[in-house]
Tab-separated table of C-alpha atoms in Angstrom:
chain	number	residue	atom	x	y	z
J	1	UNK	CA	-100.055	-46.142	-9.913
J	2	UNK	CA	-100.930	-42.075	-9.752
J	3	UNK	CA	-99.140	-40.012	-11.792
J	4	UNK	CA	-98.282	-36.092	-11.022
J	5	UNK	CA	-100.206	-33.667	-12.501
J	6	UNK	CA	-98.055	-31.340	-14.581
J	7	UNK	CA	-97.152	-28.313	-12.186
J	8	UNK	CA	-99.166	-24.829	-13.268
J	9	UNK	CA	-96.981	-21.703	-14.295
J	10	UNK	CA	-95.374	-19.866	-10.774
J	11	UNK	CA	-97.379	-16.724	-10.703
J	12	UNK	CA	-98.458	-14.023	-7.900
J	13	UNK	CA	-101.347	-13.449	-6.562
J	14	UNK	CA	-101.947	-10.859	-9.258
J	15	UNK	CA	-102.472	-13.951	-11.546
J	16	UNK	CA	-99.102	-12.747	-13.356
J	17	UNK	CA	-96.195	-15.179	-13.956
J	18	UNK	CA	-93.172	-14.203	-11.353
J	19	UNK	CA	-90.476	-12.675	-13.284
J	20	UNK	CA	-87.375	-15.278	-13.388
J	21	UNK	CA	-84.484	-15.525	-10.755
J	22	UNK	CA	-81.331	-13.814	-11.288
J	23	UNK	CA	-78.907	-16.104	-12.263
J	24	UNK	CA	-75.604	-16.573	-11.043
J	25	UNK	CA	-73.556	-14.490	-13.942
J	26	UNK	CA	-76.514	-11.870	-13.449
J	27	UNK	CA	-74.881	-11.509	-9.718
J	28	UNK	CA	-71.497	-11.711	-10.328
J	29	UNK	CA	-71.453	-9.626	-13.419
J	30	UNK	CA	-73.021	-5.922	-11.907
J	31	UNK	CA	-70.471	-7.034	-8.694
J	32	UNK	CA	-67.750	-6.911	-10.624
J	33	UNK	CA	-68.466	-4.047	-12.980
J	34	UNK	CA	-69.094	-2.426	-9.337
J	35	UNK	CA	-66.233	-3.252	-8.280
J	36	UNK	CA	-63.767	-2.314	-11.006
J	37	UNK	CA	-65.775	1.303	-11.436
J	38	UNK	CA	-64.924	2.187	-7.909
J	39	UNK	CA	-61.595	1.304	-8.456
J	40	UNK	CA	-61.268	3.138	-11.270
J	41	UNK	CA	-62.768	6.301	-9.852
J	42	UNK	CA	-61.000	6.209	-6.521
J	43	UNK	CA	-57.254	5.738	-8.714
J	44	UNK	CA	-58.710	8.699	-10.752
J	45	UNK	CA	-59.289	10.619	-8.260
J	46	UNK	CA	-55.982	10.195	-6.401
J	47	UNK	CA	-54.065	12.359	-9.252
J	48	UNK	CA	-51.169	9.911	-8.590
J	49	UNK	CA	-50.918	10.636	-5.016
J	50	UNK	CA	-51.227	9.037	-2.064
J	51	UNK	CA	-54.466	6.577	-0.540
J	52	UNK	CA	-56.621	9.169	1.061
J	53	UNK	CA	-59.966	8.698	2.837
J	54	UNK	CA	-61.741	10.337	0.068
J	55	UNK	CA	-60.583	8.316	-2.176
J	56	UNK	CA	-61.426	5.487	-0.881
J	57	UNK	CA	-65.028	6.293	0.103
J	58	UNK	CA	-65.455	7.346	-3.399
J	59	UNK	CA	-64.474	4.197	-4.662
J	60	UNK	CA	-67.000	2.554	-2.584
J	61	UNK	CA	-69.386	4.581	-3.113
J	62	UNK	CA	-69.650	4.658	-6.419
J	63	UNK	CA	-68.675	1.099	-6.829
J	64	UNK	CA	-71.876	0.407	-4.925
J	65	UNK	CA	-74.448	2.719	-7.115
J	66	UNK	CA	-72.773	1.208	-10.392
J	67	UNK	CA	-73.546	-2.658	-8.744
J	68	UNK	CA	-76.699	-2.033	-7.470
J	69	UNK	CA	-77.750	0.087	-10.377
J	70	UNK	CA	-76.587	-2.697	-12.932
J	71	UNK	CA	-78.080	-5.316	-11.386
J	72	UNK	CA	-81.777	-3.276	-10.911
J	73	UNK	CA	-81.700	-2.263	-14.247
J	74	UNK	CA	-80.844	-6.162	-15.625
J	75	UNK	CA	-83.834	-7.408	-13.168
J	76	UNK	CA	-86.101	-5.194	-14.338
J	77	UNK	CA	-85.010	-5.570	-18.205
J	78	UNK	CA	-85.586	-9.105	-17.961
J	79	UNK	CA	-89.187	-8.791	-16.088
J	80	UNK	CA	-90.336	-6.635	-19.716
J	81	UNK	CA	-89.714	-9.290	-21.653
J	82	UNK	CA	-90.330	-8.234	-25.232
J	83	UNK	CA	-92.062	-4.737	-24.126
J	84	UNK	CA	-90.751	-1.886	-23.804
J	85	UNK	CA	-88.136	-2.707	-26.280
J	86	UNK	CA	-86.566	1.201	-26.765
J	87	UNK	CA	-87.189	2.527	-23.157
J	88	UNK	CA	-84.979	-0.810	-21.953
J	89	UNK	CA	-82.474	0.516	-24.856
J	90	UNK	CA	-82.508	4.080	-23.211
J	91	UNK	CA	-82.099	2.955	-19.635
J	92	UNK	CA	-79.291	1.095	-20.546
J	93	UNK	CA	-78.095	4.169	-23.115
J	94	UNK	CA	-78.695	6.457	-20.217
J	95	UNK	CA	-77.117	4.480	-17.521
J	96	UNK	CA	-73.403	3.501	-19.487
J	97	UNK	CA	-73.382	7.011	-20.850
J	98	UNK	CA	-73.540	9.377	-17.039
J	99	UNK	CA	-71.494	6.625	-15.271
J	100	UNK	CA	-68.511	6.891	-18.480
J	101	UNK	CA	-69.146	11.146	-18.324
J	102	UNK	CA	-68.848	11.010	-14.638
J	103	UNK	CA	-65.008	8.730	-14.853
J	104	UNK	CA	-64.139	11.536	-17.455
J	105	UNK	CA	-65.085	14.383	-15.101
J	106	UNK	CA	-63.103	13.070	-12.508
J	107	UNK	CA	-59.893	13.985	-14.202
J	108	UNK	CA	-60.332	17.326	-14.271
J	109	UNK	CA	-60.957	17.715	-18.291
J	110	UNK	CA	-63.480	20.146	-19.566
J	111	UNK	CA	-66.587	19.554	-18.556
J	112	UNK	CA	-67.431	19.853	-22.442
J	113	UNK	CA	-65.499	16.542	-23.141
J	114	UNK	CA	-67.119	14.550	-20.262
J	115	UNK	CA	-70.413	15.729	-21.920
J	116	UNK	CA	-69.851	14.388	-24.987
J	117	UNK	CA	-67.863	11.482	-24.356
J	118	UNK	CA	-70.816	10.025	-21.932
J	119	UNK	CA	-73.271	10.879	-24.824
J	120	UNK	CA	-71.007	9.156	-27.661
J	121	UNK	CA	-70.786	6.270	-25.204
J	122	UNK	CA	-75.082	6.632	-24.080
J	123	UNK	CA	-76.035	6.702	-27.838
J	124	UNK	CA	-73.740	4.049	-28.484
J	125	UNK	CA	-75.081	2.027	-26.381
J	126	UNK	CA	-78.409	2.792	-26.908
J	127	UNK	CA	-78.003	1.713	-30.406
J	128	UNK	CA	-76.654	-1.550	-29.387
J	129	UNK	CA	-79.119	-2.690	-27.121
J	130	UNK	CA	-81.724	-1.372	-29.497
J	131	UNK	CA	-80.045	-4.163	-32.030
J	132	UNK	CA	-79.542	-6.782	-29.602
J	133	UNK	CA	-83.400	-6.307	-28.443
J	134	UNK	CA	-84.557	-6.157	-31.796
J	135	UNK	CA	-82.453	-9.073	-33.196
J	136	UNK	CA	-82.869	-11.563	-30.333
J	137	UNK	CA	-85.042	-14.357	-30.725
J	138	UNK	CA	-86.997	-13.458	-27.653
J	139	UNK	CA	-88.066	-10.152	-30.067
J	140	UNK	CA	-88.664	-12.360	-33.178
J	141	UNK	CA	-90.173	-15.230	-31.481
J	142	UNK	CA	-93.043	-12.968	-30.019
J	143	UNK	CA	-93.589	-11.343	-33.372
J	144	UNK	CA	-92.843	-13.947	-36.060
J	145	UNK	CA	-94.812	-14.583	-39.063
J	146	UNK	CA	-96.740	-17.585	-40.023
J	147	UNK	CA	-98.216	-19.324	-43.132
J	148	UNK	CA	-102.028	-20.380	-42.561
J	149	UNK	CA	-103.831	-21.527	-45.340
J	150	UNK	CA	-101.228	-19.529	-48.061
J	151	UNK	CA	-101.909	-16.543	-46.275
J	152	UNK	CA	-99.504	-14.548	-43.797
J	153	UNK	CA	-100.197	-13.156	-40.569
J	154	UNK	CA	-98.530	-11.981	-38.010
J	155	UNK	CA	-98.745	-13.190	-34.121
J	156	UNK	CA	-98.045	-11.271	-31.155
């Protein structure tokens, strides 16, 4: 009876291993964060007045940027794997910090406030993706240390 030879590791033609599908809460999550943020924007926007055009094309198109920019940046978080662990922090930083300065702008605040609310909320968020990178076990699995012969090394 033949038996099947284990199957090799997907990879390109580069000899690299493909980066992993999205899965299906990595599509439905940036949709719905889309979705809500244009919402949000366009009822911002309206001042408590009526449905305008404007409005509405605001909502979708900045419902659209947030979605498709939340789901490139997951996609190409995921394909670092454990590199790159404080630029993925900063994108992410970056990213929550303009889109919550650009909601605050929208109500017609000081442009001071929108400034530093989106930076409160980018360094915020840096720092917790920064922890959550750092603390995962994708980070510490990558970099643990092990006992050989009573020594320690470390393996990357």
């Amino acid at each position: 009876m033949a038996h099947a030879a284990p199957a090799p590791a997907r990879s390109t033609h580069s000899g690299r291993p493909t980066a992993p599908s999205a899965s299906m809460t990595a599509k439905t999550l940036p949709l719905l964060a889309g979705v809500l943020y244009g919402f949000w924007a366009a009822n911002i926007e309206r001042y408590g007045h009526k449905v305008t055009g404007g409005n509405i094309a605001l909502g979708l198109i900045s419902g659209i940027l947030v979605a498709a920019l939340c789901f490139g940046i997951h996609l190409w978080s995921a394909r670092q794997g454990v590199r790159h662990i404080a630029l993925r922090s900063l994108v992410w930083g970056v990213f929550a910090g303009s889109a919550i300065g650009f909601l605050h702008s929208l109500a017609n605040g000081p442009i001071v406030w929108s400034v530093l609310i989106g930076l409160a909320v980018g360094v915020g968020t840096f720092l917790g993706t920064l922890y959550r990178y750092y603390s995962s076990s994708e980070y510490t699995e990558a970099h643990r240390v092990t006992h050989a012969r009573g020594r320690t090394r470390v393996t990357a």
